[in-house]
């Protein structure tokens, strides 16, 4: 009897640290102990704070005591909160970004006016040539690399009448007409990023292509207009009207030296003019 009692006390002494270790390292507010999950009382299971279905997961079991530790985990990941919605023509606090900045991409539709200056014009037989002014729609694309720096590309094509004046023995001559496509890439510096009113200045490059050239007829049988390349300088501003809609006003001064010729040898007449067009545009843009 004494030997049996001694053995019991020895075992109790040896396993006391093990029980303390289990209680210290596995006891947690999120862990629910139960001898058997099927027999666990309903009151011992704490309902989750949300309506997400939960399941019990076994995390530890004691082979000596037979106790099992459980925790409750969601059956699936909670759904993401829906992105706040704002109307197309609304400015919503916390949803609509004010002003323009890094990563913004804008497409603009504008009315474009081209004013040709026709400076330093002359022909090989005397006199000078000039091209008429024109108004056409313009499409432009603007991407913000940083809050202050953006790159703009404009696409528009305008039709111009070409005339020669002061030609000896001929006076004023109708040369013909042609369409010019002057894609212009401009780097722009914006002074007030993330503000409703944002002025800017820019510098860029213009490449002017002529197409659909039509000679006037009579003494003019053929008209040739070379592609012209020149720098451009601009200034303007964007103003946020509502939501992602912006009003834009822009002025560009383009420096273009245009070369042309009329007819072929031996009746060829060469001409040169500094078109140097001033381009004014006003329109509406949308930020994506």
mmCIF file of C-alpha atoms in Angstrom:
data_model
loop_
_atom_site.group_PDB
_atom_site.id
_atom_site.type_symbol
_atom_site.label_atom_id
_atom_site.label_comp_id
_atom_site.label_asym_id
_atom_site.label_seq_id
_atom_site.Cartn_x
_atom_site.Cartn_y
_atom_site.Cartn_z
ATOM 1 C CA UNK A 1 0.000 0.000 0.000
ATOM 2 C CA UNK A 2 2.807 2.343 0.889
ATOM 3 C CA UNK A 3 4.593 1.513 -2.375
ATOM 4 C CA UNK A 4 1.458 2.269 -4.421
ATOM 5 C CA UNK A 5 0.957 5.606 -2.673
ATOM 6 C CA UNK A 6 4.594 6.474 -3.254
ATOM 7 C CA UNK A 7 4.301 5.711 -6.965
ATOM 8 C CA UNK A 8 1.177 7.909 -7.286
ATOM 9 C CA UNK A 9 2.886 10.842 -5.602
ATOM 10 C CA UNK A 10 5.967 10.418 -7.808
ATOM 11 C CA UNK A 11 3.878 10.496 -11.016
ATOM 12 C CA UNK A 12 1.943 13.540 -9.839
ATOM 13 C CA UNK A 13 5.197 15.329 -9.076
ATOM 14 C CA UNK A 14 6.644 14.514 -12.523
ATOM 15 C CA UNK A 15 3.607 15.587 -14.561
ATOM 16 C CA UNK A 16 2.832 18.820 -12.692
ATOM 17 C CA UNK A 17 5.256 20.921 -14.873
ATOM 18 C CA UNK A 18 3.760 19.454 -18.042
ATOM 19 C CA UNK A 19 0.256 20.504 -17.051
ATOM 20 C CA UNK A 20 1.488 23.980 -16.138
ATOM 21 C CA UNK A 21 3.283 24.321 -19.479
ATOM 22 C CA UNK A 22 0.125 23.340 -21.413
ATOM 23 C CA UNK A 23 -1.974 25.779 -19.423
ATOM 24 C CA UNK A 24 0.534 28.601 -19.972
ATOM 25 C CA UNK A 25 1.161 28.132 -23.710
ATOM 26 C CA UNK A 26 -2.162 26.921 -25.008
ATOM 27 C CA UNK A 27 -4.656 28.844 -22.913
ATOM 28 C CA UNK A 28 -6.009 31.771 -24.974
ATOM 29 C CA UNK A 29 -9.223 33.768 -25.150
ATOM 30 C CA UNK A 30 -9.635 32.425 -28.694
ATOM 31 C CA UNK A 31 -9.190 28.769 -27.644
ATOM 32 C CA UNK A 32 -12.104 26.770 -26.362
ATOM 33 C CA UNK A 33 -11.197 23.647 -24.334
ATOM 34 C CA UNK A 34 -13.534 20.678 -24.417
ATOM 35 C CA UNK A 35 -13.155 17.018 -23.668
ATOM 36 C CA UNK A 36 -15.182 16.166 -26.760
ATOM 37 C CA UNK A 37 -16.365 18.666 -29.408
ATOM 38 C CA UNK A 38 -19.621 16.817 -29.868
ATOM 39 C CA UNK A 39 -20.360 17.033 -26.116
ATOM 40 C CA UNK A 40 -19.160 20.621 -25.613
ATOM 41 C CA UNK A 41 -21.905 22.753 -24.052
ATOM 42 C CA UNK A 42 -23.375 25.432 -26.312
ATOM 43 C CA UNK A 43 -22.646 28.103 -23.694
ATOM 44 C CA UNK A 44 -18.888 27.462 -24.007
ATOM 45 C CA UNK A 45 -18.858 28.532 -27.661
ATOM 46 C CA UNK A 46 -18.635 32.275 -28.116
ATOM 47 C CA UNK A 47 -20.588 33.577 -31.111
ATOM 48 C CA UNK A 48 -18.514 35.563 -33.597
ATOM 49 C CA UNK A 49 -18.966 39.306 -33.714
ATOM 50 C CA UNK A 50 -19.848 39.166 -37.396
ATOM 51 C CA UNK A 51 -22.377 37.179 -39.363
ATOM 52 C CA UNK A 52 -19.671 35.199 -41.161
ATOM 53 C CA UNK A 53 -20.172 31.420 -40.688
ATOM 54 C CA UNK A 54 -17.503 29.924 -38.442
ATOM 55 C CA UNK A 55 -16.033 26.429 -38.039
ATOM 56 C CA UNK A 56 -14.045 24.788 -35.227
ATOM 57 C CA UNK A 57 -10.451 23.854 -35.876
ATOM 58 C CA UNK A 58 -8.384 21.538 -33.665
ATOM 59 C CA UNK A 59 -5.033 23.058 -32.758
ATOM 60 C CA UNK A 60 -3.730 20.912 -29.880
ATOM 61 C CA UNK A 61 -4.473 17.629 -28.163
ATOM 62 C CA UNK A 62 -2.993 16.091 -25.022
ATOM 63 C CA UNK A 63 -2.370 12.387 -25.225
ATOM 64 C CA UNK A 64 -1.987 12.131 -21.432
ATOM 65 C CA UNK A 65 -5.096 14.045 -20.308
ATOM 66 C CA UNK A 66 -7.229 13.464 -23.390
ATOM 67 C CA UNK A 67 -8.106 17.190 -23.615
ATOM 68 C CA UNK A 68 -8.401 18.918 -27.009
ATOM 69 C CA UNK A 69 -8.004 22.610 -27.756
ATOM 70 C CA UNK A 70 -10.078 24.255 -30.495
ATOM 71 C CA UNK A 71 -10.394 27.683 -32.093
ATOM 72 C CA UNK A 72 -13.078 29.112 -34.301
ATOM 73 C CA UNK A 73 -12.074 30.362 -37.749
ATOM 74 C CA UNK A 74 -14.148 31.789 -40.629
ATOM 75 C CA UNK A 75 -15.389 29.251 -43.145
ATOM 76 C CA UNK A 76 -14.305 31.611 -45.924
ATOM 77 C CA UNK A 77 -12.648 35.000 -46.310
ATOM 78 C CA UNK A 78 -14.960 37.951 -45.580
ATOM 79 C CA UNK A 79 -16.125 39.777 -48.723
ATOM 80 C CA UNK A 80 -14.341 42.981 -49.686
ATOM 81 C CA UNK A 81 -16.164 46.205 -49.106
ATOM 82 C CA UNK A 82 -17.683 47.566 -52.334
ATOM 83 C CA UNK A 83 -15.909 50.542 -53.875
ATOM 84 C CA UNK A 84 -17.791 53.749 -53.152
ATOM 85 C CA UNK A 85 -19.830 54.849 -56.155
ATOM 86 C CA UNK A 86 -20.088 58.402 -57.400
ATOM 87 C CA UNK A 87 -22.167 59.669 -60.297
ATOM 88 C CA UNK A 88 -20.534 60.641 -63.585
ATOM 89 C CA UNK A 89 -21.421 64.303 -63.060
ATOM 90 C CA UNK A 90 -20.978 64.472 -59.283
ATOM 91 C CA UNK A 91 -18.164 65.469 -56.952
ATOM 92 C CA UNK A 92 -18.256 63.125 -53.960
ATOM 93 C CA UNK A 93 -16.140 63.864 -50.849
ATOM 94 C CA UNK A 94 -13.722 61.035 -50.145
ATOM 95 C CA UNK A 95 -14.273 59.519 -53.597
ATOM 96 C CA UNK A 96 -13.548 62.194 -56.222
ATOM 97 C CA UNK A 97 -9.913 63.313 -56.308
ATOM 98 C CA UNK A 98 -9.476 67.058 -56.461
ATOM 99 C CA UNK A 99 -7.137 68.329 -59.180
ATOM 100 C CA UNK A 100 -4.635 66.361 -61.215
ATOM 101 C CA UNK A 101 -1.566 64.394 -60.193
ATOM 102 C CA UNK A 102 0.674 61.406 -60.766
ATOM 103 C CA UNK A 103 -0.927 58.564 -62.744
ATOM 104 C CA UNK A 104 -3.849 60.599 -64.101
ATOM 105 C CA UNK A 105 -4.738 60.148 -67.776
ATOM 106 C CA UNK A 106 -6.940 62.699 -69.540
ATOM 107 C CA UNK A 107 -8.594 62.715 -72.955
ATOM 108 C CA UNK A 108 -9.734 66.115 -74.193
ATOM 109 C CA UNK A 109 -11.976 67.224 -77.051
ATOM 110 C CA UNK A 110 -11.402 70.850 -78.012
ATOM 111 C CA UNK A 111 -12.128 73.486 -80.624
ATOM 112 C CA UNK A 112 -8.815 74.322 -82.294
ATOM 113 C CA UNK A 113 -7.964 77.570 -84.055
ATOM 114 C CA UNK A 114 -4.824 77.762 -86.232
ATOM 115 C CA UNK A 115 -3.517 81.241 -87.011
ATOM 116 C CA UNK A 116 -0.759 81.171 -89.638
ATOM 117 C CA UNK A 117 1.693 84.060 -89.305
ATOM 118 C CA UNK A 118 3.406 83.603 -92.727
ATOM 119 C CA UNK A 119 6.537 85.559 -91.837
ATOM 120 C CA UNK A 120 9.705 85.740 -94.012
ATOM 121 C CA UNK A 121 7.906 84.405 -97.088
ATOM 122 C CA UNK A 122 9.390 84.500 -100.590
ATOM 123 C CA UNK A 123 9.431 82.634 -103.923
ATOM 124 C CA UNK A 124 12.135 81.995 -106.510
ATOM 125 C CA UNK A 125 10.427 84.403 -108.962
ATOM 126 C CA UNK A 126 9.528 87.114 -106.449
ATOM 127 C CA UNK A 127 6.472 87.741 -104.343
ATOM 128 C CA UNK A 128 5.425 85.617 -101.393
ATOM 129 C CA UNK A 129 3.004 82.851 -100.384
ATOM 130 C CA UNK A 130 0.700 82.447 -97.443
ATOM 131 C CA UNK A 131 -1.761 79.958 -95.988
ATOM 132 C CA UNK A 132 -5.172 80.818 -94.565
ATOM 133 C CA UNK A 133 -6.313 80.403 -90.957
ATOM 134 C CA UNK A 134 -8.601 77.547 -89.960
ATOM 135 C CA UNK A 135 -10.777 76.162 -87.137
ATOM 136 C CA UNK A 136 -11.215 72.416 -86.556
ATOM 137 C CA UNK A 137 -11.845 69.951 -83.687
ATOM 138 C CA UNK A 138 -8.870 68.585 -81.796
ATOM 139 C CA UNK A 139 -8.286 65.428 -79.748
ATOM 140 C CA UNK A 140 -5.519 65.414 -77.136
ATOM 141 C CA UNK A 141 -4.124 62.881 -74.664
ATOM 142 C CA UNK A 142 -2.343 63.868 -71.451
ATOM 143 C CA UNK A 143 -0.587 61.550 -68.965
ATOM 144 C CA UNK A 144 0.902 62.659 -65.637
ATOM 145 C CA UNK A 145 4.274 61.034 -64.943
ATOM 146 C CA UNK A 146 4.584 62.918 -61.640
ATOM 147 C CA UNK A 147 2.349 65.375 -59.830
ATOM 148 C CA UNK A 148 3.962 68.239 -61.744
ATOM 149 C CA UNK A 149 5.170 66.702 -65.029
ATOM 150 C CA UNK A 150 2.882 65.459 -67.788
ATOM 151 C CA UNK A 151 3.217 64.613 -71.481
ATOM 152 C CA UNK A 152 0.566 65.725 -73.962
ATOM 153 C CA UNK A 153 -0.006 64.530 -77.526
ATOM 154 C CA UNK A 154 -2.422 66.387 -79.791
ATOM 155 C CA UNK A 155 -4.044 65.011 -82.919
ATOM 156 C CA UNK A 156 -5.831 67.319 -85.356
ATOM 157 C CA UNK A 157 -5.888 67.990 -89.071
ATOM 158 C CA UNK A 158 -6.782 71.347 -90.636
ATOM 159 C CA UNK A 159 -7.367 72.385 -94.258
ATOM 160 C CA UNK A 160 -5.676 75.529 -95.569
ATOM 161 C CA UNK A 161 -5.916 77.504 -98.792
ATOM 162 C CA UNK A 162 -2.526 78.493 -100.243
ATOM 163 C CA UNK A 163 -2.112 81.689 -102.233
ATOM 164 C CA UNK A 164 0.785 83.524 -103.888
ATOM 165 C CA UNK A 165 0.867 87.307 -103.956
ATOM 166 C CA UNK A 166 3.079 89.870 -105.657
ATOM 167 C CA UNK A 167 4.371 87.446 -108.308
ATOM 168 C CA UNK A 168 5.801 89.518 -111.222
ATOM 169 C CA UNK A 169 3.453 89.447 -114.220
ATOM 170 C CA UNK A 170 0.841 87.401 -112.323
ATOM 171 C CA UNK A 171 -0.085 89.375 -109.232
ATOM 172 C CA UNK A 172 -2.250 87.219 -106.957
ATOM 173 C CA UNK A 173 -2.392 83.510 -107.780
ATOM 174 C CA UNK A 174 -4.562 80.814 -106.184
ATOM 175 C CA UNK A 175 -2.094 77.947 -105.653
ATOM 176 C CA UNK A 176 -4.380 75.298 -104.193
ATOM 177 C CA UNK A 177 -5.275 73.706 -100.865
ATOM 178 C CA UNK A 178 -3.988 71.026 -98.558
ATOM 179 C CA UNK A 179 -4.556 69.324 -95.217
ATOM 180 C CA UNK A 180 -1.890 69.517 -92.545
ATOM 181 C CA UNK A 181 -1.506 66.966 -89.743
ATOM 182 C CA UNK A 182 0.804 68.382 -87.055
ATOM 183 C CA UNK A 183 1.142 65.868 -84.174
ATOM 184 C CA UNK A 184 2.777 67.713 -81.288
ATOM 185 C CA UNK A 185 4.320 66.064 -78.232
ATOM 186 C CA UNK A 186 4.723 68.468 -75.311
ATOM 187 C CA UNK A 187 6.262 68.130 -71.856
ATOM 188 C CA UNK A 188 4.251 70.286 -69.454
ATOM 189 C CA UNK A 189 5.047 71.524 -65.950
ATOM 190 C CA UNK A 190 1.983 72.010 -63.732
ATOM 191 C CA UNK A 191 2.246 74.507 -60.896
ATOM 192 C CA UNK A 192 -0.693 73.477 -58.665
ATOM 193 C CA UNK A 193 -1.121 69.690 -58.572
ATOM 194 C CA UNK A 194 -4.191 68.381 -56.734
ATOM 195 C CA UNK A 195 -5.879 71.779 -56.978
ATOM 196 C CA UNK A 196 -9.033 72.609 -58.922
ATOM 197 C CA UNK A 197 -7.221 75.360 -60.880
ATOM 198 C CA UNK A 198 -3.903 74.160 -62.308
ATOM 199 C CA UNK A 199 -1.898 76.375 -64.724
ATOM 200 C CA UNK A 200 1.044 74.990 -66.694
ATOM 201 C CA UNK A 201 3.759 75.785 -69.234
ATOM 202 C CA UNK A 202 5.354 73.425 -71.715
ATOM 203 C CA UNK A 203 7.854 72.837 -74.482
ATOM 204 C CA UNK A 204 7.642 70.255 -77.245
ATOM 205 C CA UNK A 205 8.199 69.196 -80.834
ATOM 206 C CA UNK A 206 5.892 69.384 -83.851
ATOM 207 C CA UNK A 207 6.095 67.324 -87.044
ATOM 208 C CA UNK A 208 3.797 68.743 -89.775
ATOM 209 C CA UNK A 209 2.671 66.348 -92.526
ATOM 210 C CA UNK A 210 0.724 67.548 -95.579
ATOM 211 C CA UNK A 211 -1.865 65.313 -97.246
ATOM 212 C CA UNK A 212 -4.709 65.549 -99.754
ATOM 213 C CA UNK A 213 -3.019 68.407 -101.600
ATOM 214 C CA UNK A 214 -5.055 69.797 -104.499
ATOM 215 C CA UNK A 215 -3.582 72.239 -107.089
ATOM 216 C CA UNK A 216 -5.854 75.106 -108.074
ATOM 217 C CA UNK A 217 -5.530 74.424 -111.811
ATOM 218 C CA UNK A 218 -4.830 76.869 -114.618
ATOM 219 C CA UNK A 219 -1.141 77.684 -114.520
ATOM 220 C CA UNK A 220 -0.746 75.613 -111.340
ATOM 221 C CA UNK A 221 -0.539 71.966 -112.362
ATOM 222 C CA UNK A 222 1.218 70.569 -109.322
ATOM 223 C CA UNK A 223 1.880 71.592 -105.716
ATOM 224 C CA UNK A 224 4.463 69.990 -103.459
ATOM 225 C CA UNK A 225 4.681 70.704 -99.703
ATOM 226 C CA UNK A 226 7.513 69.230 -97.653
ATOM 227 C CA UNK A 227 7.171 67.823 -94.136
ATOM 228 C CA UNK A 228 8.212 70.452 -91.599
ATOM 229 C CA UNK A 229 9.662 69.939 -88.102
ATOM 230 C CA UNK A 230 9.972 72.583 -85.411
ATOM 231 C CA UNK A 231 9.795 73.346 -81.683
ATOM 232 C CA UNK A 232 6.656 74.419 -79.877
ATOM 233 C CA UNK A 233 6.002 76.370 -76.684
ATOM 234 C CA UNK A 234 2.746 76.537 -74.809
ATOM 235 C CA UNK A 235 0.916 77.675 -71.710
ATOM 236 C CA UNK A 236 -2.572 77.019 -70.424
ATOM 237 C CA UNK A 237 -4.606 75.751 -67.490
ATOM 238 C CA UNK A 238 -6.983 73.004 -66.389
ATOM 239 C CA UNK A 239 -9.987 73.737 -64.189
ATOM 240 C CA UNK A 240 -11.998 70.975 -62.505
ATOM 241 C CA UNK A 241 -15.672 71.600 -63.237
ATOM 242 C CA UNK A 242 -17.333 68.618 -61.562
ATOM 243 C CA UNK A 243 -16.309 65.037 -60.837
ATOM 244 C CA UNK A 244 -13.573 63.994 -63.263
ATOM 245 C CA UNK A 245 -14.499 66.640 -65.871
ATOM 246 C CA UNK A 246 -12.035 69.448 -66.594
ATOM 247 C CA UNK A 247 -12.139 72.610 -68.674
ATOM 248 C CA UNK A 248 -8.922 73.311 -70.582
ATOM 249 C CA UNK A 249 -7.607 76.405 -72.356
ATOM 250 C CA UNK A 250 -4.280 76.214 -74.179
ATOM 251 C CA UNK A 251 -2.106 78.384 -76.442
ATOM 252 C CA UNK A 252 0.795 76.971 -78.470
ATOM 253 C CA UNK A 253 3.331 78.846 -80.529
ATOM 254 C CA UNK A 254 4.880 76.540 -83.144
ATOM 255 C CA UNK A 255 7.941 77.490 -85.204
ATOM 256 C CA UNK A 256 7.737 75.911 -88.664
ATOM 257 C CA UNK A 257 9.813 76.687 -91.751
ATOM 258 C CA UNK A 258 7.722 75.437 -94.679
ATOM 259 C CA UNK A 259 9.180 74.683 -98.119
ATOM 260 C CA UNK A 260 6.998 74.244 -101.210
ATOM 261 C CA UNK A 261 7.176 74.154 -104.987
ATOM 262 C CA UNK A 262 4.747 74.723 -107.824
ATOM 263 C CA UNK A 263 4.831 72.671 -111.057
ATOM 264 C CA UNK A 264 7.849 70.798 -112.367
ATOM 265 C CA UNK A 265 10.918 71.901 -114.370
ATOM 266 C CA UNK A 266 11.352 73.964 -116.456
ATOM 267 C CA UNK A 267 8.406 75.960 -115.012
ATOM 268 C CA UNK A 268 9.057 75.067 -111.376
ATOM 269 C CA UNK A 269 8.694 77.811 -108.769
ATOM 270 C CA UNK A 270 10.174 77.249 -105.325
ATOM 271 C CA UNK A 271 8.782 78.939 -102.252
ATOM 272 C CA UNK A 272 9.634 79.196 -98.575
ATOM 273 C CA UNK A 273 7.618 80.646 -95.732
ATOM 274 C CA UNK A 274 7.777 80.729 -91.973
ATOM 275 C CA UNK A 275 4.294 79.524 -91.137
ATOM 276 C CA UNK A 276 4.951 79.826 -87.378
ATOM 277 C CA UNK A 277 1.317 79.083 -86.503
ATOM 278 C CA UNK A 278 -0.264 80.154 -83.232
ATOM 279 C CA UNK A 279 -2.610 77.401 -82.073
ATOM 280 C CA UNK A 280 -5.411 78.220 -79.629
ATOM 281 C CA UNK A 281 -7.682 75.540 -78.171
ATOM 282 C CA UNK A 282 -10.510 75.366 -75.635
ATOM 283 C CA UNK A 283 -12.347 72.226 -74.656
ATOM 284 C CA UNK A 284 -13.480 69.637 -72.118
ATOM 285 C CA UNK A 285 -11.428 66.723 -70.791
ATOM 286 C CA UNK A 286 -12.237 63.618 -68.765
ATOM 287 C CA UNK A 287 -9.858 61.930 -66.335
ATOM 288 C CA UNK A 288 -9.629 58.117 -66.330
#
